[in-house]
Short mmCIF file of C-alpha atoms and ligand atoms in Angstrom, two decimals:
data_model
loop_
_atom_site.label_atom_id
_atom_site.label_comp_id
_atom_site.label_asym_id
_atom_site.label_seq_id
_atom_site.Cartn_x
_atom_site.Cartn_y
_atom_site.Cartn_z
CA MET A 106 8.54 24.65 -14.50
CA THR A 107 7.82 24.38 -10.64
CA GLY A 108 11.10 23.99 -8.73
CA GLN A 109 9.33 23.50 -5.22
CA ILE A 110 6.33 22.22 -3.97
CA THR A 111 4.92 22.29 -0.21
CA LEU A 112 2.47 19.93 0.97
CA THR A 113 0.28 19.61 4.02
CA ARG A 114 2.16 16.60 5.88
CA PRO A 115 1.01 13.32 3.97
CA ASP A 116 0.17 10.25 5.20
CA ASP A 117 0.84 6.53 3.75
CA TRP A 118 -2.06 4.43 3.52
CA HIS A 119 -0.38 1.25 3.01
CA LEU A 120 2.86 0.40 4.33
CA HIS A 121 4.92 -2.90 5.37
CA VAL A 122 7.38 -2.14 8.35
CA ARG A 123 7.98 -5.94 9.42
CA ASP A 124 9.03 -6.53 12.99
CA GLY A 125 12.25 -6.70 15.13
CA GLN A 126 15.75 -5.18 14.24
CA ALA A 127 14.20 -4.48 10.68
CA LEU A 128 11.82 -1.52 12.32
CA HIS A 129 14.84 0.45 13.37
CA THR A 130 15.68 0.58 9.58
CA VAL A 131 12.32 1.23 8.05
CA VAL A 132 10.21 3.13 10.52
CA PRO A 133 12.65 6.16 10.63
CA HIS A 134 12.19 6.53 6.65
CA THR A 135 8.75 6.93 6.79
CA ALA A 136 8.42 8.83 10.00
CA ALA A 137 10.65 11.51 8.26
CA GLN A 138 7.97 12.00 5.46
CA PHE A 139 4.63 10.99 6.94
CA ALA A 140 2.52 11.67 9.58
CA ARG A 141 0.78 8.57 9.85
CA ALA A 142 0.68 5.23 8.33
CA ILE A 143 -1.49 2.16 7.68
CA ILE A 144 0.67 -0.69 9.23
CA MET A 145 0.06 -4.06 6.88
CA PRO A 146 -0.37 -7.02 9.52
CA ASN A 147 1.21 -10.03 7.25
CA LEU A 148 3.83 -10.62 10.06
CA ARG A 149 4.51 -14.52 11.05
CA PRO A 150 2.25 -15.08 12.74
CA PRO A 151 -0.13 -12.60 11.25
CA VAL A 152 -1.72 -9.77 13.53
CA THR A 153 -5.13 -11.13 14.07
CA THR A 154 -5.88 -9.88 17.55
CA THR A 155 -6.49 -6.26 19.12
CA ALA A 156 -3.87 -7.41 21.68
CA HIS A 157 -1.35 -8.38 18.90
CA ALA A 158 -1.94 -5.17 17.33
CA LEU A 159 -1.44 -2.91 20.32
CA ALA A 160 1.60 -4.66 21.33
CA TYR A 161 2.91 -4.56 17.75
CA LYS A 162 2.18 -0.66 17.78
CA GLN A 163 4.23 -0.15 20.73
CA ARG A 164 7.37 -2.07 18.93
CA ILE A 165 6.91 0.32 16.02
CA LEU A 166 6.72 3.65 18.22
CA ALA A 167 9.86 2.37 19.99
CA ALA A 168 11.43 2.96 16.52
CA VAL A 169 10.46 6.20 15.73
CA PRO A 170 13.32 8.67 16.13
CA GLU A 171 13.34 11.16 18.92
CA GLY A 172 11.54 14.47 17.88
CA LEU A 173 9.87 13.03 15.10
CA ASP A 174 6.01 12.62 15.38
CA PHE A 175 4.50 9.67 13.80
CA GLN A 176 1.45 7.71 14.46
CA PRO A 177 1.37 4.02 12.98
CA LEU A 178 -2.38 2.98 12.07
CA MET A 179 -3.00 -0.29 13.13
CA THR A 180 -4.89 -3.23 10.97
CA LEU A 181 -5.75 -6.71 11.77
CA TYR A 182 -5.35 -9.47 9.26
CA LEU A 183 -8.78 -11.02 8.18
CA THR A 184 -8.74 -14.96 8.35
CA ASP A 185 -11.38 -17.45 7.66
CA ASN A 186 -12.38 -17.92 11.40
CA LEU A 187 -11.75 -14.22 12.55
CA PRO A 188 -14.53 -13.63 15.27
CA ALA A 189 -17.18 -10.97 14.42
CA ASP A 190 -17.00 -9.80 18.17
CA GLU A 191 -13.26 -8.85 17.85
CA ILE A 192 -14.47 -6.10 15.43
CA ALA A 193 -16.01 -3.86 18.25
CA ARG A 194 -12.77 -4.64 20.41
CA ALA A 195 -10.55 -3.62 17.63
CA ARG A 196 -12.57 -0.30 16.71
CA ASP A 197 -12.44 0.49 20.54
CA ALA A 198 -8.78 0.09 20.84
CA GLY A 199 -8.14 2.03 17.76
CA VAL A 200 -7.57 -0.14 15.40
CA VAL A 201 -8.60 1.38 11.76
CA ALA A 202 -9.11 -1.32 9.24
CA LEU A 203 -8.81 -5.20 8.28
CA LYS A 204 -6.89 -6.58 5.60
CA PHE A 205 -7.95 -8.92 3.55
CA TYR A 206 -5.51 -11.23 1.63
CA PRO A 207 -6.88 -14.24 -0.60
CA ALA A 208 -5.05 -17.09 0.81
CA GLY A 209 -1.65 -17.65 -1.29
CA ALA A 210 -1.90 -14.36 -3.04
CA THR A 211 1.53 -12.85 -1.76
CA THR A 212 4.21 -12.64 1.02
CA ASN A 213 2.82 -14.10 4.16
CA SER A 214 -0.69 -14.87 3.05
CA ASP A 215 -1.28 -18.18 3.78
CA ALA A 216 -3.21 -17.71 6.61
CA GLY A 217 -5.59 -15.39 4.36
CA VAL A 218 -9.09 -16.01 3.39
CA THR A 219 -9.75 -19.49 1.71
CA GLU A 220 -13.35 -18.60 0.88
CA LEU A 221 -14.91 -14.86 1.34
CA ARG A 222 -18.31 -16.36 2.37
CA LYS A 223 -16.45 -17.73 5.55
CA THR A 224 -15.99 -14.34 6.78
CA TYR A 225 -19.32 -12.80 6.15
CA ALA A 226 -20.29 -12.74 9.97
CA THR A 227 -17.11 -10.34 10.50
CA LEU A 228 -17.88 -8.35 7.30
CA GLU A 229 -21.17 -7.69 8.58
CA ALA A 230 -19.59 -6.36 11.91
CA MET A 231 -17.13 -4.16 9.88
CA GLN A 232 -19.95 -2.96 7.86
CA ARG A 233 -22.01 -1.78 11.05
CA ALA A 234 -18.89 -0.49 12.53
CA GLY A 235 -17.84 1.71 9.63
CA MET A 236 -14.33 -0.25 9.68
CA PRO A 237 -12.62 -0.53 6.02
CA LEU A 238 -11.57 -3.71 4.34
CA LEU A 239 -8.33 -3.09 2.91
CA VAL A 240 -8.23 -5.77 -0.18
CA HIS A 241 -5.37 -7.34 -2.11
CA GLY A 242 -7.45 -7.75 -4.93
CA GLU A 243 -5.87 -10.80 -6.66
CA VAL A 244 -7.39 -13.95 -7.35
CA THR A 245 -5.07 -17.03 -6.94
CA SER A 246 -6.08 -19.70 -8.98
CA PRO A 247 -3.05 -21.17 -11.02
CA GLU A 248 -4.94 -21.49 -14.11
CA VAL A 249 -5.19 -17.59 -14.29
CA ASP A 250 -2.46 -15.78 -15.84
CA LEU A 251 -0.57 -13.71 -13.31
CA PHE A 252 -1.17 -10.40 -15.38
CA ASP A 253 -4.67 -11.07 -15.36
CA ARG A 254 -5.12 -11.51 -11.63
CA GLU A 255 -6.30 -8.31 -10.49
CA ALA A 256 -9.03 -7.79 -13.47
CA VAL A 257 -10.46 -11.48 -12.91
CA PHE A 258 -10.69 -10.45 -9.02
CA ILE A 259 -13.02 -7.40 -9.89
CA GLU A 260 -15.45 -9.91 -11.53
CA LYS A 261 -15.00 -12.82 -9.58
CA GLN A 262 -14.68 -11.24 -6.15
CA LEU A 263 -15.18 -7.61 -5.59
CA ILE A 264 -18.29 -7.26 -7.52
CA PRO A 265 -20.23 -10.02 -5.67
CA LEU A 266 -18.79 -8.60 -2.12
CA ARG A 267 -19.63 -4.88 -2.91
CA ARG A 268 -23.18 -6.40 -3.90
CA ASP A 269 -23.61 -8.22 -0.45
CA PHE A 270 -22.12 -5.49 1.63
CA PRO A 271 -23.35 -2.31 -0.15
CA GLU A 272 -21.92 0.03 2.55
CA LEU A 273 -18.87 -1.76 3.57
CA LYS A 274 -15.82 0.73 3.25
CA ILE A 275 -13.57 -0.89 0.97
CA VAL A 276 -10.03 0.08 -0.10
CA PHE A 277 -8.86 -1.78 -3.25
CA GLU A 278 -5.26 -1.34 -2.36
CA HIS A 279 -2.25 -0.94 -4.57
CA ILE A 280 -4.41 -1.07 -7.91
CA THR A 281 -2.18 -1.79 -10.93
CA THR A 282 -4.52 -2.10 -13.95
CA LYS A 283 -6.92 0.04 -16.11
CA GLU A 284 -9.74 -2.27 -15.10
CA ALA A 285 -9.08 -1.39 -11.32
CA ALA A 286 -8.76 2.06 -11.98
CA GLN A 287 -12.31 2.31 -13.94
CA TYR A 288 -14.11 0.04 -11.21
CA VAL A 289 -12.94 2.78 -8.76
CA ALA A 290 -13.42 5.68 -10.56
CA HIS A 291 -17.30 4.62 -10.97
CA ALA A 292 -17.91 3.16 -7.57
CA ASP A 293 -19.78 4.91 -5.20
CA ARG A 294 -18.29 6.65 -1.87
CA PHE A 295 -17.84 3.24 0.01
CA THR A 296 -14.81 2.47 -2.42
CA ALA A 297 -11.47 4.02 -2.80
CA ALA A 298 -8.04 2.84 -3.77
CA THR A 299 -4.36 3.33 -2.95
CA VAL A 300 -1.85 3.77 -5.61
CA THR A 301 1.99 3.10 -5.36
CA ALA A 302 4.77 5.44 -6.64
CA HIS A 303 6.05 2.52 -8.44
CA HIS A 304 2.94 1.55 -10.02
CA LEU A 305 2.66 5.22 -11.52
CA LEU A 306 6.46 5.14 -12.89
CA PHE A 307 7.21 1.93 -14.33
CA ASN A 308 5.71 -0.76 -16.47
CA ARG A 309 6.67 -4.27 -16.58
CA ASN A 310 9.71 -3.73 -18.69
CA ALA A 311 11.30 -2.48 -15.75
CA LEU A 312 11.43 -6.09 -14.68
CA PHE A 313 13.53 -7.28 -17.43
CA SER A 314 15.46 -4.07 -18.79
CA GLY A 315 19.23 -5.54 -19.59
CA GLY A 316 18.51 -8.79 -17.07
CA ILE A 317 16.21 -9.69 -14.56
CA ARG A 318 15.43 -6.99 -11.97
CA PRO A 319 14.17 -8.57 -8.82
CA HIS A 320 14.06 -5.22 -6.96
CA TYR A 321 11.21 -4.33 -9.31
CA TYR A 322 9.40 -7.52 -8.19
CA CYS A 323 6.23 -7.02 -6.16
CA LEU A 324 2.81 -8.19 -6.14
CA PRO A 325 0.57 -7.13 -7.72
CA VAL A 326 3.34 -7.35 -10.65
CA LEU A 327 3.91 -4.32 -12.69
CA LYS A 328 1.56 -4.22 -16.08
CA ARG A 329 1.60 -3.12 -19.38
CA GLU A 330 2.11 0.63 -20.37
CA ILE A 331 -1.46 1.02 -20.83
CA HIS A 332 -2.15 -0.05 -17.15
CA ARG A 333 0.74 2.67 -15.88
CA GLN A 334 -0.90 5.21 -17.74
CA ALA A 335 -4.30 4.54 -16.79
CA LEU A 336 -3.10 4.77 -13.04
CA VAL A 337 -1.50 8.00 -13.95
CA GLN A 338 -4.79 9.22 -15.42
CA ALA A 339 -6.72 8.30 -12.54
CA VAL A 340 -4.62 10.22 -9.97
CA SER A 341 -4.38 12.97 -12.26
CA SER A 342 -8.11 13.48 -12.69
CA GLY A 343 -8.55 14.72 -9.23
CA SER A 344 -10.89 12.21 -8.11
CA ALA A 345 -10.96 11.82 -4.11
CA LYS A 346 -11.02 8.27 -4.29
CA PHE A 347 -7.40 7.92 -4.95
CA PHE A 348 -4.95 8.27 -2.33
CA LEU A 349 -1.14 7.43 -1.55
CA GLY A 350 -0.15 4.25 -0.25
CA THR A 351 3.56 3.24 -1.18
CA ASP A 352 3.45 -0.36 -0.19
CA SER A 353 6.77 -0.06 0.69
CA ALA A 354 7.66 -3.70 1.67
CA PRO A 355 11.22 -4.23 2.61
CA HIS A 356 12.79 -7.92 2.11
CA PRO A 357 16.57 -8.87 2.99
CA ALA A 358 18.35 -8.24 -0.41
CA HIS A 359 19.68 -12.02 -0.61
CA LEU A 360 16.02 -13.31 -0.56
CA LYS A 361 15.14 -10.84 -3.57
CA GLU A 362 18.31 -11.70 -5.27
CA HIS A 363 17.26 -15.20 -5.01
CA ALA A 364 16.31 -18.29 -7.36
CA SER A 365 12.88 -17.92 -5.91
CA GLY A 366 12.76 -14.29 -5.08
CA CYS A 367 10.46 -12.27 -2.55
CA ALA A 368 7.92 -10.21 -3.81
CA GLY A 369 8.18 -6.35 -2.62
CA CYS A 370 9.76 -3.20 -3.69
CA TYR A 371 11.14 -0.83 -0.80
CA THR A 372 10.48 2.68 -1.46
CA ALA A 373 9.85 4.13 1.86
CA HIS A 374 13.29 6.17 1.85
CA ALA A 375 12.25 8.14 -1.04
CA ALA A 376 8.58 7.69 -1.37
CA LEU A 377 7.48 11.25 -1.57
CA GLU A 378 10.29 12.06 -4.03
CA MET A 379 9.21 9.21 -6.48
CA TYR A 380 5.36 10.28 -6.15
CA ALA A 381 6.55 14.00 -6.96
CA GLU A 382 8.49 12.63 -9.87
CA ALA A 383 5.39 10.69 -11.16
CA PHE A 384 2.99 13.64 -10.86
CA ASP A 385 5.84 16.05 -12.29
CA ALA A 386 5.73 13.68 -15.19
CA ALA A 387 2.24 13.65 -15.57
CA GLY A 388 2.20 17.60 -15.52
CA VAL A 389 0.03 17.65 -12.37
CA LEU A 390 1.99 18.56 -9.38
CA ASN A 391 -0.81 20.60 -8.33
CA ARG A 392 -2.81 17.51 -7.71
CA LEU A 393 -0.19 15.66 -5.29
CA GLU A 394 -1.34 17.36 -2.27
CA ALA A 395 -5.24 15.93 -2.34
CA PHE A 396 -3.55 12.54 -3.50
CA ALA A 397 -1.07 12.49 -0.40
CA SER A 398 -2.59 14.45 2.38
CA PHE A 399 -6.41 14.95 1.77
CA ASN A 400 -8.45 12.09 0.25
CA GLY A 401 -6.96 9.38 2.47
CA PRO A 402 -8.06 10.85 5.52
CA ALA A 403 -11.36 12.02 4.26
CA PHE A 404 -12.04 8.46 3.19
CA TYR A 405 -11.13 7.09 6.63
CA GLY A 406 -13.03 9.89 8.76
CA LEU A 407 -9.55 10.94 10.20
CA SER A 408 -8.66 14.82 10.17
CA ARG A 409 -6.23 16.03 7.95
CA ASN A 410 -2.44 16.55 9.65
CA THR A 411 -1.11 20.00 10.65
CA GLY A 412 2.39 21.02 9.42
CA SER A 413 4.10 20.58 5.79
CA VAL A 414 6.63 19.23 4.02
CA THR A 415 8.63 20.71 1.07
CA LEU A 416 9.96 19.11 -1.79
CA LYS A 417 12.43 20.41 -4.31
CA ARG A 418 13.70 20.02 -7.77
CA GLU A 419 17.34 18.82 -6.93
CA THR A 420 18.85 15.90 -8.09
CA TRP A 421 20.32 13.63 -5.73
CA THR A 422 21.59 10.27 -5.31
CA ALA A 423 19.50 7.72 -3.41
CA PRO A 424 21.61 5.06 -1.27
CA GLU A 425 22.41 1.79 -2.83
CA SER A 426 21.53 -0.22 0.62
CA PHE A 427 20.93 0.06 4.34
CA ALA A 428 21.68 -2.03 6.88
CA PHE A 429 18.60 -4.37 7.74
CA GLY A 430 19.34 -6.22 11.01
CA GLU A 431 22.22 -8.85 9.67
CA ALA A 432 21.24 -8.53 6.21
CA GLN A 433 21.09 -5.80 3.64
CA LEU A 434 18.08 -3.99 2.20
CA LYS A 435 18.27 -2.38 -1.20
CA PRO A 436 15.75 0.25 -2.10
CA LEU A 437 14.10 0.64 -5.21
CA ARG A 438 16.27 2.70 -7.58
CA GLY A 439 19.17 2.53 -4.94
CA GLY A 440 22.35 4.46 -6.56
CA GLU A 441 20.40 6.19 -9.17
CA SER A 442 19.67 9.74 -9.25
CA LEU A 443 16.37 11.06 -8.32
CA PRO A 444 14.88 14.57 -9.76
CA TRP A 445 13.16 15.69 -6.52
CA ARG A 446 14.36 15.69 -3.00
CA MET A 447 12.66 16.30 0.23
CA VAL A 448 13.88 19.57 1.94
O1 LIG B 565 5.00 -7.12 -2.97
C1 LIG B 565 4.39 -7.43 -2.22
N1 LIG B 565 4.96 -7.41 -1.10
N2 LIG B 565 2.98 -7.44 -2.20
C2 LIG B 565 2.43 -7.87 -1.28
O2 LIG B 565 1.14 -7.93 -1.35
C3 LIG B 565 3.23 -8.13 -0.05
C4 LIG B 565 4.28 -7.32 0.18
C5 LIG B 565 5.13 -7.94 1.21
O3 LIG B 565 4.51 -8.12 2.46
O4 LIG B 565 6.32 -8.08 1.02
ZN1 LIG B 566 1.20 -4.40 0.77
#
């Protein structure tokens, strides 16, 4: 039984850090584990201009603890009218990608895309610039069952999008189903996917075990066990198309433990530990380094990090909560014991 594992310093290719005081709680957690992270732009108002992204980047950097070396990789939020000429400006300023939220799909997505056709000039510019589109892959039609929204998205939106933009780099974010895992596994080199630790560890029973468990609620929602197994199989296969993206998404505890609770699981406090647990359970700890540290930079055309992190098999108890501005932040599995620990 492997007792310890050392990885090239990894990156988080999908992360929410919010803004203001919240940054001072969550940025240190991520910076302690990862060298870089793709920062989601779903603030209020959303990050839709290069200038806004650069100002946000400075606020994030100001929350990185002294002595840690962490680089936020900024994104813009695609809207129906984000001008195509913003793409060259964004690329020249170091913005790495755009995020596509179907309007209404999730937290702060009201300004998202109502119809992909409306964004075609911008997508054209992105394809030309080699700028990846990061996709929240769920349809929003109320008549589609919540648990089917990702699979329907592939048929209704992703396949047509790929046909119209054959060389647009697409990351299918936080995939949750066997349909998505299969789609990506069989796709060409312009397509990749991120997978969260919580979708590798849990199925939808976690939402209802012994009562309703709001801290396990995120979007896309946890699915049946066969889907979890398909995700584990995808990351175990060694395919370079799958890489680490925590989708750590902090919300104040009182807004999750609420009659209409917010979607989002906070995992940044113990992200690598949870991935190690999932890979270990599948018997593929030897695949973790490529997933966490190599496949993402290869897809984005960035260099690998230098330095390393070490995880060891040692039981510890994650904190139950963190101060979060005036509120509290309750991490996923807070107060529970975890089998892996970062050294
Ligand atoms: O659960 C989620 N939370 N899914 C998302 O897509 C957004 C995120 C958030 O920002 O809270
Ligand atoms: Zn997200």
